[in-house]
C-alpha positions as a Python dict, from the first residue, in 0.01 Angstrom:
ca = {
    (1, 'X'): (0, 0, 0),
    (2, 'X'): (-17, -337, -124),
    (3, 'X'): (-389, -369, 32),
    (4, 'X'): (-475, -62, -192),
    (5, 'X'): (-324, -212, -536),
    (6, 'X'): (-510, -507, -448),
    (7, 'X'): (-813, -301, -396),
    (8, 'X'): (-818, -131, -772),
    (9, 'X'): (-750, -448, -901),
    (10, 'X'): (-1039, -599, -732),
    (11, 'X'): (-1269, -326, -888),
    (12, 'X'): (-1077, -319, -1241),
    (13, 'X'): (-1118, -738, -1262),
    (14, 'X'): (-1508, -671, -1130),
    (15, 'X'): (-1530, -412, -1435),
    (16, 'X'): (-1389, -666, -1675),
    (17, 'X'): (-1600, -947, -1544),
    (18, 'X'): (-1915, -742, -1598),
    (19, 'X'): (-1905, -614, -1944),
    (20, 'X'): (-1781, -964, -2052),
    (21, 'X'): (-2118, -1092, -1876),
    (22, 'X'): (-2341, -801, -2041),
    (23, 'X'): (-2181, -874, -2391),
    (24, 'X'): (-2210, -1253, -2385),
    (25, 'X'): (-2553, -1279, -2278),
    (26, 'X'): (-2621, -996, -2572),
    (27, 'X'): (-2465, -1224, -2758),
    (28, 'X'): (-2672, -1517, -2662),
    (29, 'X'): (-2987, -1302, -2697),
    (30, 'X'): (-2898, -1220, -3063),
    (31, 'X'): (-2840, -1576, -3205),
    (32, 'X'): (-3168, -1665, -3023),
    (33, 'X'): (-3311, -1404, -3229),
    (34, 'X'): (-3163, -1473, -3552),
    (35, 'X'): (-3312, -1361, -3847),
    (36, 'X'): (-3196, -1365, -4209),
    (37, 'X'): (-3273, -964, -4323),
    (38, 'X'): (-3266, -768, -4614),
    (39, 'X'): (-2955, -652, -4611),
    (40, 'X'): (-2596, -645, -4848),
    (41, 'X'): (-2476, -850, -4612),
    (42, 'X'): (-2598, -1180, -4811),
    (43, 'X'): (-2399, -1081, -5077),
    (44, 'X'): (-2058, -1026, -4900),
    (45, 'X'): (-2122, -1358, -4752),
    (46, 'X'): (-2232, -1548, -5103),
    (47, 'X'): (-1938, -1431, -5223),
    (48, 'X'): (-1691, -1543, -4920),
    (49, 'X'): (-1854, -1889, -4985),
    (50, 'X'): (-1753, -1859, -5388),
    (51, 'X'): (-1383, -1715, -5333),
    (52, 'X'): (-1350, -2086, -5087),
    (53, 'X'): (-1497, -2241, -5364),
    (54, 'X'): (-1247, -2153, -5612),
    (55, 'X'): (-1380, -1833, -5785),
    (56, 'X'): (-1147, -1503, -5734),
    (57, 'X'): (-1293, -1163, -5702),
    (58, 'X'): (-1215, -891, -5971),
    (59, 'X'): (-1136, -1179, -6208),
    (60, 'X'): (-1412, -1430, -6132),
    (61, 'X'): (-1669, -1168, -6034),
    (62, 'X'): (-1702, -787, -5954),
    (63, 'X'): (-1658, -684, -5606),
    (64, 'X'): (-1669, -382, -5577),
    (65, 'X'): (-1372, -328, -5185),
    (66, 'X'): (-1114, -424, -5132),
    (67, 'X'): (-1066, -814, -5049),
    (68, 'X'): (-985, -840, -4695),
    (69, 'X'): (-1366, -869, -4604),
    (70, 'X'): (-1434, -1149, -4790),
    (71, 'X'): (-1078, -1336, -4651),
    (72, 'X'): (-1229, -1323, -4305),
    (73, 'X'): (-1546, -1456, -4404),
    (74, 'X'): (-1417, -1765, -4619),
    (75, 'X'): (-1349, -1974, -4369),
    (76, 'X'): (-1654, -1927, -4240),
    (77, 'X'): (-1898, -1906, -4524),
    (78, 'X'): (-1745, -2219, -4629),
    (79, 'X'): (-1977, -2425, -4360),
    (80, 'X'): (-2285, -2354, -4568),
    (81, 'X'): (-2460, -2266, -4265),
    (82, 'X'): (-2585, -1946, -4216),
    (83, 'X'): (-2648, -1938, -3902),
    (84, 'X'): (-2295, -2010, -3789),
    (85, 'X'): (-2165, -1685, -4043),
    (86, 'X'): (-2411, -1511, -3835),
    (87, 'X'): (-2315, -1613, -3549),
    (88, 'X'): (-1943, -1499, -3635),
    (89, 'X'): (-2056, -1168, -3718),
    (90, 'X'): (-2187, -1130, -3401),
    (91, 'X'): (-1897, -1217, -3252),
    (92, 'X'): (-1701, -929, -3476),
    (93, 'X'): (-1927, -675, -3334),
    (94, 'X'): (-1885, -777, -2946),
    (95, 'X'): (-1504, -757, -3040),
    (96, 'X'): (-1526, -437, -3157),
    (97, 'X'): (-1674, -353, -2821),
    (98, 'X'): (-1441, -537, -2597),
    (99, 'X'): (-1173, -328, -2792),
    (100, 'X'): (-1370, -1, -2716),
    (101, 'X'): (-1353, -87, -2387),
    (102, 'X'): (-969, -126, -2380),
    (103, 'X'): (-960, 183, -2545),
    (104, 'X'): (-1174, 389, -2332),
    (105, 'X'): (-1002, 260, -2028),
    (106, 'X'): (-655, 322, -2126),
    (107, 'X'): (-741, 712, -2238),
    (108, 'X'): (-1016, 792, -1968),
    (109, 'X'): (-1011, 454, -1681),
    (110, 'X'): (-1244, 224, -1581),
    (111, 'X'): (-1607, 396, -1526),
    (112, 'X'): (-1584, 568, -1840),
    (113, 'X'): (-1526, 294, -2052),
    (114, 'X'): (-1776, 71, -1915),
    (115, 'X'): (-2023, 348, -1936),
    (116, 'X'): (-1877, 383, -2335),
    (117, 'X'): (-1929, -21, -2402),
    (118, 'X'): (-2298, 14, -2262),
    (119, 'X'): (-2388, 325, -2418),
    (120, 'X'): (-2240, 220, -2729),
    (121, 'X'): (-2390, -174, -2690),
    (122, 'X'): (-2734, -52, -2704),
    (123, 'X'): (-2718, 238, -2972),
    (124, 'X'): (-2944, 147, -3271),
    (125, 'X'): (-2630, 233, -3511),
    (126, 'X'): (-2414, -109, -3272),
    (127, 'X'): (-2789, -319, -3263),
    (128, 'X'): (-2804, -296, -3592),
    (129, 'X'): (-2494, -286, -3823),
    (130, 'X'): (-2268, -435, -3565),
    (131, 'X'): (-2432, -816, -3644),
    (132, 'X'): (-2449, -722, -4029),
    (133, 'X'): (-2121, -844, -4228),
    (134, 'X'): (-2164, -478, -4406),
    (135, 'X'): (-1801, -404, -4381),
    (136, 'X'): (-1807, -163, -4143),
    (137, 'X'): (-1768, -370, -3865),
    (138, 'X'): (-1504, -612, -3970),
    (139, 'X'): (-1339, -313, -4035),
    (140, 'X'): (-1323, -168, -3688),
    (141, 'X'): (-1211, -515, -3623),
    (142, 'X'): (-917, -404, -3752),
    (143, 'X'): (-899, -52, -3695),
    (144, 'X'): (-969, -58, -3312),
    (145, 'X'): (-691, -251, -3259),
    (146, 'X'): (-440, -55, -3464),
    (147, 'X'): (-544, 252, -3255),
    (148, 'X'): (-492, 34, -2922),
    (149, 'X'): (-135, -63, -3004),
    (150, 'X'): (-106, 273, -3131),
    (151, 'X'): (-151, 367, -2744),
    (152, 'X'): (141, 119, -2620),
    (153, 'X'): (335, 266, -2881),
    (154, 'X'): (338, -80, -3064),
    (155, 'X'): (396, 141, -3403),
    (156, 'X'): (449, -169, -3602),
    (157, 'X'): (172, -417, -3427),
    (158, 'X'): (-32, -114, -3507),
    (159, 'X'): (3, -62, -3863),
    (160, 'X'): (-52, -423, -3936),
    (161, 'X'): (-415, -412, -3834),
    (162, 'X'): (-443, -45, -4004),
    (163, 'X'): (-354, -193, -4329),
    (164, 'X'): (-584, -461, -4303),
    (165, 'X'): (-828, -198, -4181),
    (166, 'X'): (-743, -6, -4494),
    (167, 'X'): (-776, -317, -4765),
    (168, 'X'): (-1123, -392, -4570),
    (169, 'X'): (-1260, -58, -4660),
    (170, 'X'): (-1111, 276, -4801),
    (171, 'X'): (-1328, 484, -4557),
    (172, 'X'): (-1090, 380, -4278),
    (173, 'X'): (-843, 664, -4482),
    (174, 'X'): (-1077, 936, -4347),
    (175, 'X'): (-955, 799, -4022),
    (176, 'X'): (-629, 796, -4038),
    (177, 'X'): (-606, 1193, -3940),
    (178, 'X'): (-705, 1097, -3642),
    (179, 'X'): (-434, 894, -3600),
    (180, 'X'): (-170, 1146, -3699),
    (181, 'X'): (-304, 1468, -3476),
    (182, 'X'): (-290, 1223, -3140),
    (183, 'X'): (62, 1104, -3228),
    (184, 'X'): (138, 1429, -3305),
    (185, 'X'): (6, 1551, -2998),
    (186, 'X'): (92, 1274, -2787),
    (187, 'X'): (385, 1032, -2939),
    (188, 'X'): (568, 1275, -3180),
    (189, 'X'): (865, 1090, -3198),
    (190, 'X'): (690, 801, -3338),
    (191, 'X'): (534, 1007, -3646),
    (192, 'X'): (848, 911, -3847),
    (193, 'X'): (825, 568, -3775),
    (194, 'X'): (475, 515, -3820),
    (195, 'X'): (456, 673, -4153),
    (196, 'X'): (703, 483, -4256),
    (197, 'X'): (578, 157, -4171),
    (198, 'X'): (216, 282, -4318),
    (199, 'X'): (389, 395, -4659),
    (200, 'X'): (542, 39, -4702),
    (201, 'X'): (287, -194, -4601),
    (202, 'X'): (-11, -10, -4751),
    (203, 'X'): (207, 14, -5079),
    (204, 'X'): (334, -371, -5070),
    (205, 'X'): (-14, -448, -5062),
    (206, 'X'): (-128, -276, -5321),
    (207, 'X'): (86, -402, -5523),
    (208, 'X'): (19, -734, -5460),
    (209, 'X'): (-343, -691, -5533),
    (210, 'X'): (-237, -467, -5876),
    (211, 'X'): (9, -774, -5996),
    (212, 'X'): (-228, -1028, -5927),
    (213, 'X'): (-547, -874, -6049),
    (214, 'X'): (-415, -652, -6280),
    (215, 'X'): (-642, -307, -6410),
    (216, 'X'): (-965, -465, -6273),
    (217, 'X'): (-873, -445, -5918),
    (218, 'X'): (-821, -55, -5989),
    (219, 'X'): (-1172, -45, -6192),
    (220, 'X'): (-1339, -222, -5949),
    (221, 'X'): (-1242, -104, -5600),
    (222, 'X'): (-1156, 296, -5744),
    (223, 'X'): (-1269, 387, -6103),
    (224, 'X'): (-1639, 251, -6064),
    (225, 'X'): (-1697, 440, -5714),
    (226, 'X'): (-1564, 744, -5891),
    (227, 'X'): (-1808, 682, -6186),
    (228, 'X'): (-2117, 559, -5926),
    (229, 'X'): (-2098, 730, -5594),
    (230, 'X'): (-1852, 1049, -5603),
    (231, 'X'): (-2072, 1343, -5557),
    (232, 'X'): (-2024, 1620, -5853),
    (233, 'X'): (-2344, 1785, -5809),
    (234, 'X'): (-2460, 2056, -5514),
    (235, 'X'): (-2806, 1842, -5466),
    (236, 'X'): (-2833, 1612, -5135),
    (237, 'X'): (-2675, 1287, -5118),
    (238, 'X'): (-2934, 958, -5186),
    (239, 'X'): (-3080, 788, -4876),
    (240, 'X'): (-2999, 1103, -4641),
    (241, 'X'): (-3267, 1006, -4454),
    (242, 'X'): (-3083, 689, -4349),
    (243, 'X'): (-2794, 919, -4191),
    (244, 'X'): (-3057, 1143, -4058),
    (245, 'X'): (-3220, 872, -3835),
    (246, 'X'): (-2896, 796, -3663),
    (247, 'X'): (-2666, 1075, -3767),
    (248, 'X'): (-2863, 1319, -3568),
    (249, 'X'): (-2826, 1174, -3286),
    (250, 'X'): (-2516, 1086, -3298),
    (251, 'X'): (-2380, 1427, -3402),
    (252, 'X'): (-2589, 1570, -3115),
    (253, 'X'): (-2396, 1357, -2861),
    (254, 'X'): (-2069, 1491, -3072),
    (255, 'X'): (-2178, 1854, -3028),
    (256, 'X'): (-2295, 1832, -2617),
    (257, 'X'): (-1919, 1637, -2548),
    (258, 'X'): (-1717, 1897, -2800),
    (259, 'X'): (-1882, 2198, -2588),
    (260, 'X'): (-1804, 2003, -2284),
    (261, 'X'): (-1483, 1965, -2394),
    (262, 'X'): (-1386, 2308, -2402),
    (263, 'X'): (-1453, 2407, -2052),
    (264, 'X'): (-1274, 2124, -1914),
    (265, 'X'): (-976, 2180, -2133),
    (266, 'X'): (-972, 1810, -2213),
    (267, 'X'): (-781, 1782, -2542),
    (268, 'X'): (-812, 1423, -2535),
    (269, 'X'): (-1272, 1452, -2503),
    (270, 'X'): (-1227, 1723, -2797),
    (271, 'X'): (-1032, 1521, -3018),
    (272, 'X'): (-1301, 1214, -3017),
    (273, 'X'): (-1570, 1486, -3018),
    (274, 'X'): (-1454, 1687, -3335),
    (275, 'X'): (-1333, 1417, -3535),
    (276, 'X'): (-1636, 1201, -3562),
    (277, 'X'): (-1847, 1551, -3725),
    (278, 'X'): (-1588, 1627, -3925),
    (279, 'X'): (-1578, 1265, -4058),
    (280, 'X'): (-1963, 1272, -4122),
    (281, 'X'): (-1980, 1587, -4266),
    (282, 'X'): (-1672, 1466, -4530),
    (283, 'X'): (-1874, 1151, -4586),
    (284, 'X'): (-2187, 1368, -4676),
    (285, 'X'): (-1999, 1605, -4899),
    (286, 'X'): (-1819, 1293, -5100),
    (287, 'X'): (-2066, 1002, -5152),
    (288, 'X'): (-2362, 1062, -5405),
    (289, 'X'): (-2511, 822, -5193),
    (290, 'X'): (-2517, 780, -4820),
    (291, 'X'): (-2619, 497, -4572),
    (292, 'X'): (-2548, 501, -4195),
    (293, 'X'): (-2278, 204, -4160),
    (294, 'X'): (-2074, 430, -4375),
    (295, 'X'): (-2034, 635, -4067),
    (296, 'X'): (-2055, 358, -3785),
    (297, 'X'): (-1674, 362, -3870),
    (298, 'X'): (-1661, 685, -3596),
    (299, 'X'): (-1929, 544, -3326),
    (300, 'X'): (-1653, 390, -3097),
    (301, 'X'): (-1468, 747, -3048),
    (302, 'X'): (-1841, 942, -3052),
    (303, 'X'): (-1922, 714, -2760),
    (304, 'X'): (-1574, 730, -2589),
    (305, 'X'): (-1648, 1077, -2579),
    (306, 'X'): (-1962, 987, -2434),
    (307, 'X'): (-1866, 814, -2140),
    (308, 'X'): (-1603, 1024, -2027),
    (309, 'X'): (-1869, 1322, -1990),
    (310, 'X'): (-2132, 1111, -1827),
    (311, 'X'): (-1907, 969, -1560),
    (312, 'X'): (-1667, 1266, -1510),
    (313, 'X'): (-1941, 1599, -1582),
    (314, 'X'): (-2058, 1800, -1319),
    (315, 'X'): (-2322, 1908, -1479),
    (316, 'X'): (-2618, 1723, -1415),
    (317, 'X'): (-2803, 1882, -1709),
    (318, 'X'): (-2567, 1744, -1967),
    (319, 'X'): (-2545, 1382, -1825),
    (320, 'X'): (-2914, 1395, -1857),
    (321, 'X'): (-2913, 1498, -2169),
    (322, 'X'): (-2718, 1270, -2331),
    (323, 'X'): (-2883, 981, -2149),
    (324, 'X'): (-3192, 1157, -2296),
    (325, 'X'): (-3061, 1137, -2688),
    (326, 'X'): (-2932, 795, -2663),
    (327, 'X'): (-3306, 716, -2556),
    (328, 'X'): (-3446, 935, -2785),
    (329, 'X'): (-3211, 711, -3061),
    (330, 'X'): (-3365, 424, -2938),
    (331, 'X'): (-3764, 469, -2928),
    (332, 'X'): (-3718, 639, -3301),
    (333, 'X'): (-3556, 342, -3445),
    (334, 'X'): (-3737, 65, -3290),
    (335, 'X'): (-3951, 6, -3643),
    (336, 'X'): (-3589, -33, -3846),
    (337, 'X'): (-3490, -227, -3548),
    (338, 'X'): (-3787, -456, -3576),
    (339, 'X'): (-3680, -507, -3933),
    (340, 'X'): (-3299, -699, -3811),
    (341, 'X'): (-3480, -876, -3487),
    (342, 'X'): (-3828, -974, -3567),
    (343, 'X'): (-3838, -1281, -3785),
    (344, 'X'): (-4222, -1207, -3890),
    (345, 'X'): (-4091, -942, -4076),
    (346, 'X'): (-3809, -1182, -4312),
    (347, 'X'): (-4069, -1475, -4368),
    (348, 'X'): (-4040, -1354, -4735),
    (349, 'X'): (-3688, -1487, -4762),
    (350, 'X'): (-3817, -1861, -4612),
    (351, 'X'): (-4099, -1849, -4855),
    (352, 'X'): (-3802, -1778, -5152),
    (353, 'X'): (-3628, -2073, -5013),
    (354, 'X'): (-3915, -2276, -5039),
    (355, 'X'): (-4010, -2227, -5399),
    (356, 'X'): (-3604, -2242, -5468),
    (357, 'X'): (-3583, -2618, -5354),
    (358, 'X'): (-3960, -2689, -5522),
    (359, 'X'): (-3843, -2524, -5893),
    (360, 'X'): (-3469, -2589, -5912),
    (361, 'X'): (-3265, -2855, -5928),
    (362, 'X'): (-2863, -2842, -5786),
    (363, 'X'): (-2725, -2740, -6115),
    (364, 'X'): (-2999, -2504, -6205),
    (365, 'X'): (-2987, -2084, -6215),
    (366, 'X'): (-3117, -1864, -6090),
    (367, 'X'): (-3087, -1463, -6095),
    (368, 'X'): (-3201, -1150, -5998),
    (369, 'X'): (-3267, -889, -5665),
    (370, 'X'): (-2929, -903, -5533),
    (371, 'X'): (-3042, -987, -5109),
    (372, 'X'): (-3230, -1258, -5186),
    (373, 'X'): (-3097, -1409, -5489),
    (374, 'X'): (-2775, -1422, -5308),
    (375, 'X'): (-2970, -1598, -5022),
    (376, 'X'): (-3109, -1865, -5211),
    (377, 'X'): (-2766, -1934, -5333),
    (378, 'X'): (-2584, -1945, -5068),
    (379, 'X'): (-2864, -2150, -4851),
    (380, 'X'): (-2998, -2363, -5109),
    (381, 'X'): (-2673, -2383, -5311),
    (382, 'X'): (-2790, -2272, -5651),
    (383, 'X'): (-2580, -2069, -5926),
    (384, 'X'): (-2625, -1720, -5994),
    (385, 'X'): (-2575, -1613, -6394),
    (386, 'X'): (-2265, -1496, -6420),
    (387, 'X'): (-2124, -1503, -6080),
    (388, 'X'): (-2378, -1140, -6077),
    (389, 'X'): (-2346, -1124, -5705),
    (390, 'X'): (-2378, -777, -5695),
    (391, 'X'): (-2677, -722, -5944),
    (392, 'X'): (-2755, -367, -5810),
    (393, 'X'): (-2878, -128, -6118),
    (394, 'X'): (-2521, 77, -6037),
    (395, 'X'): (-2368, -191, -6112),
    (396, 'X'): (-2547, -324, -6400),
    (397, 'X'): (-2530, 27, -6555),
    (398, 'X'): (-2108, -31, -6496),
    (399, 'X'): (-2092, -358, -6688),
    (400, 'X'): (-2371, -242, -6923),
    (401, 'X'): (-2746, -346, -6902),
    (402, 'X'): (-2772, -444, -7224),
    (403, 'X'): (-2473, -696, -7177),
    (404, 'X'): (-2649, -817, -6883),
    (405, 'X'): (-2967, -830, -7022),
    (406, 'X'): (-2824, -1052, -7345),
    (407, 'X'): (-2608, -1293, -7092),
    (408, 'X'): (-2944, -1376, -6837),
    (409, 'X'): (-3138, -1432, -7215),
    (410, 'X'): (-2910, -1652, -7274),
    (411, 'X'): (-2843, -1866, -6970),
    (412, 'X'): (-3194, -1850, -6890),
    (413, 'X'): (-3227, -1901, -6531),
    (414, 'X'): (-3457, -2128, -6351),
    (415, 'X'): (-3613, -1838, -6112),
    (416, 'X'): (-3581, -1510, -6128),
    (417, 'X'): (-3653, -1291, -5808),
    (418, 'X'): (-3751, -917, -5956),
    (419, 'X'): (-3742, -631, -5742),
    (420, 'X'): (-4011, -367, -5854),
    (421, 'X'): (-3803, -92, -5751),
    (422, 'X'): (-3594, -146, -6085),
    (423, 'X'): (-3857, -278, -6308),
    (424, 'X'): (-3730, -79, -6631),
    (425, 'X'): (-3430, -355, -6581),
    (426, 'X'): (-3640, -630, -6471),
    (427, 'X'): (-3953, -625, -6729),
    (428, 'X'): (-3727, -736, -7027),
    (429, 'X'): (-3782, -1097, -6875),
    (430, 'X'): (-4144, -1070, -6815),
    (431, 'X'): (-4253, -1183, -7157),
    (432, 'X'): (-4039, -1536, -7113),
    (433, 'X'): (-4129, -1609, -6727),
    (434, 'X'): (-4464, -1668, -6588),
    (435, 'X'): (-4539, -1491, -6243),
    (436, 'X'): (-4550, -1752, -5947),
    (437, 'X'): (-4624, -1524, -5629),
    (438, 'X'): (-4547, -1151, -5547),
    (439, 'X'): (-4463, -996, -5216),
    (440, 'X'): (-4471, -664, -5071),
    (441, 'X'): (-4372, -475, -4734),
    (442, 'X'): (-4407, -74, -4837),
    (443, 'X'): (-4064, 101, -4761),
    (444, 'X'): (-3853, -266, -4711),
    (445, 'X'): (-3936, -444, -5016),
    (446, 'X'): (-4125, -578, -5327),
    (447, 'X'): (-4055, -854, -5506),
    (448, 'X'): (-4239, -1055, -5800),
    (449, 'X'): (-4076, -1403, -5839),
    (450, 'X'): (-4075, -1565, -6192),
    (451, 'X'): (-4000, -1894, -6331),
}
């Protein structure tokens, strides 16, 4: 008896062992190939590095989440290095794997959750989002956990991280279903004392936010999505296609593990295969405009799903196949994938920094595109007009463009980077700034940079 326990935990501390070695040395592969992108993610961080610097968000500047996000980045933005917030980013992601892991293993055991951290490591929607600071992620950060004390019936533990899950991004609340059919289901006599717990912790916080920010914290983080990216209409959300590249295949692997659910009778597989298309499809029914990390939130329960079939199906025909899709995932996304690895592709950004420290001084302003003017300012430490972080035409079209328009006039900024995609904003400045260089990649950027 006591050779046997020693036996599975032999195998169990072999598992452990080996997807901590396959996630460091992803880890050490992705800081080798570090690239700064064109992503939001320069924002979130520019801002992290203002809120340590004294500025407040909703009263200093707009942000448009809630704060949590930029709390977890502070500390780390603060170093002025890139890099290093990069590096901790990274780190989020691999979390957010280990967790999977845990996850997996306590609903399904060991083979199917280290077949669920591999599938789900190497999935273009993980390679890419998971080492952006986007939101998503840090939010699973959060989330995972509260569904893994959830399991050990830590009800309290639990809701902790779900609020901070929750004041990270509102999405998670699409989640939090979930949550409620498997204690249903499997801890009923907790419901009572989980939603009681939820209740008062998501409402203390709120009103700690409310008191100390007052209506803006409401206008920002509500009343402007509601005005900018709450469908109305019947037409297709924006940027589909940036679902479609990912969200097919992810629903597929959804669809193969739901119908493989049903003639195993596993409750447990159907949940994590149902959920994840009924989140996407509520996502694509709500949002005017639609971008794949906003449904990365449901890849750790897709690809739970996953590796419980693969390991555990007899079918050889549907193990293949969903080996075949998460391939299939892969060799159609290695272009966007060469966009977040391949530093040829971001030289733009090093040129920007370039003419930043050759045009401005320290104290000097600068404005415009919101990626890379919130590069340059976090890298080379120059002001942005206005503390416009987020300079995005929704956004401008919230505060008012001709406010905006009036305050850059007036503060006129050293450099301005425009972005061509919204020149009826940007040519009101061409008449006062003299082109210095203009750069374009078709379908990832063009910009025109003016001093």
């Amino acid at each position: 008896m006591t050779e046997k326990i020693l036996s599975q935990q032999k195998k169990l501390f072999s598992a452990d062992i080996l997807i901590f070695f396959v996630l460091f040395s992803f880890l050490l592969l992705r800081i080798i190939f570090f690239s700064p992108v064109f992503s939001d993610e320069t924002i979130y961080i520019n801002m992290a590095k203002a809120l340590r610097e004294g500025l407040l968000p909703y009263r200093d500047f707009f942000y448009a989440h809630p704060p949590v996000q930029l709390l977890l980045l502070a500390p780390i933005a603060f170093t002025n290095s890139f890099i290093v917030v990069k590096i901790f980013i990274s780190i989020v992601g691999v979390v957010c794997i280990i967790f999977t892991y845990l996850i997996a293993k306590e609903l399904f055991g060991e083979k199917p959750a280290l077949m669920t951290s591999l599938a789900f490591l190497f999935f273009p929607g993980f390679l890419i989002f998971g080492n952006l600071a986007m939101g998503t992620f840090e939010t699973l950060l959060f989330f995972l956990p509260a569904f893994y004390f959830l399991l050990h019936k830590k009800t309290f533990l639990s809701n902790v991280f779900l609020t901070l899950a929750i004041f990270t991004r509102y999405l998670t609340i699409l989640l939090f279903p979930l949550l409620i059919v498997y204690i249903i289901k499997y801890q009923r006599k907790e419901l009572h004392r989980f939603l009681s717990f939820f209740i008062l912790m998501n409402l203390l916080v709120f009103l700690f936010l409310y008191i100390s920010f007052r209506f803006k914290f409401i206008n920002f983080t509500l009343l402007y999505h509601f005005q900018t990216n709450i469908r109305v209409a019947s037409q297709p959300p924006n940027l589909i296609w940036q679902y479609l590249s990912l969200g097919f295949f992810s629903a597929s692997i959804s669809l193969i593990t739901l119908i493989h659910s049903q003639f195993e009778k596993n409750y447990k597989l159907f949940l994590f295969s149902l959920y994840p298309l009924i989140y996407d499809s509520s996502v694509l029914l709500i949002l005017k405009q639609v971008t794949y990390h906003y449904f990365a939130f449901v890849l750790p329960f897709i690809f739970i799903a996953f590796g419980e079939v693969v390991v555990k199906s007899k079918f050889c025909v549907v193990k293949l196949s969903l080996f075949l899709i998460l391939l299939l995932s892969i060799l159609t996304n290695l272009h966007s994938l060469s966009f977040y690895f391949d530093k040829n592709k971001n030289l733009v950004l090093k040129e920007l920094l370039e003419y930043t420290f050759r045009f401005t001084e320290k104290d000097d302003l600068i404005f415009g595109s919101a990626i890379p003017t919130n590069y340059l300012s976090f890298v080379a430490n120059r002001k942005i007009v206005g503390n416009y972080f987020d300079s995005d035409l929704k956004h401008i079209n919230f505060e008012g463009k001709e406010k905006v328009i009036n305050e850059v006039r007036t503060a006129k900024p050293k450099l301005i980077i425009a972005d061509k995609a919204h020149e009826d904003f940007y040519r009101f400045f061409y008449e006062d700034y003299e082109i210095v260089k203009e750069w374009e990649n078709p379908g990832y950027y063009h910009l025109v940079l003016m001093k």
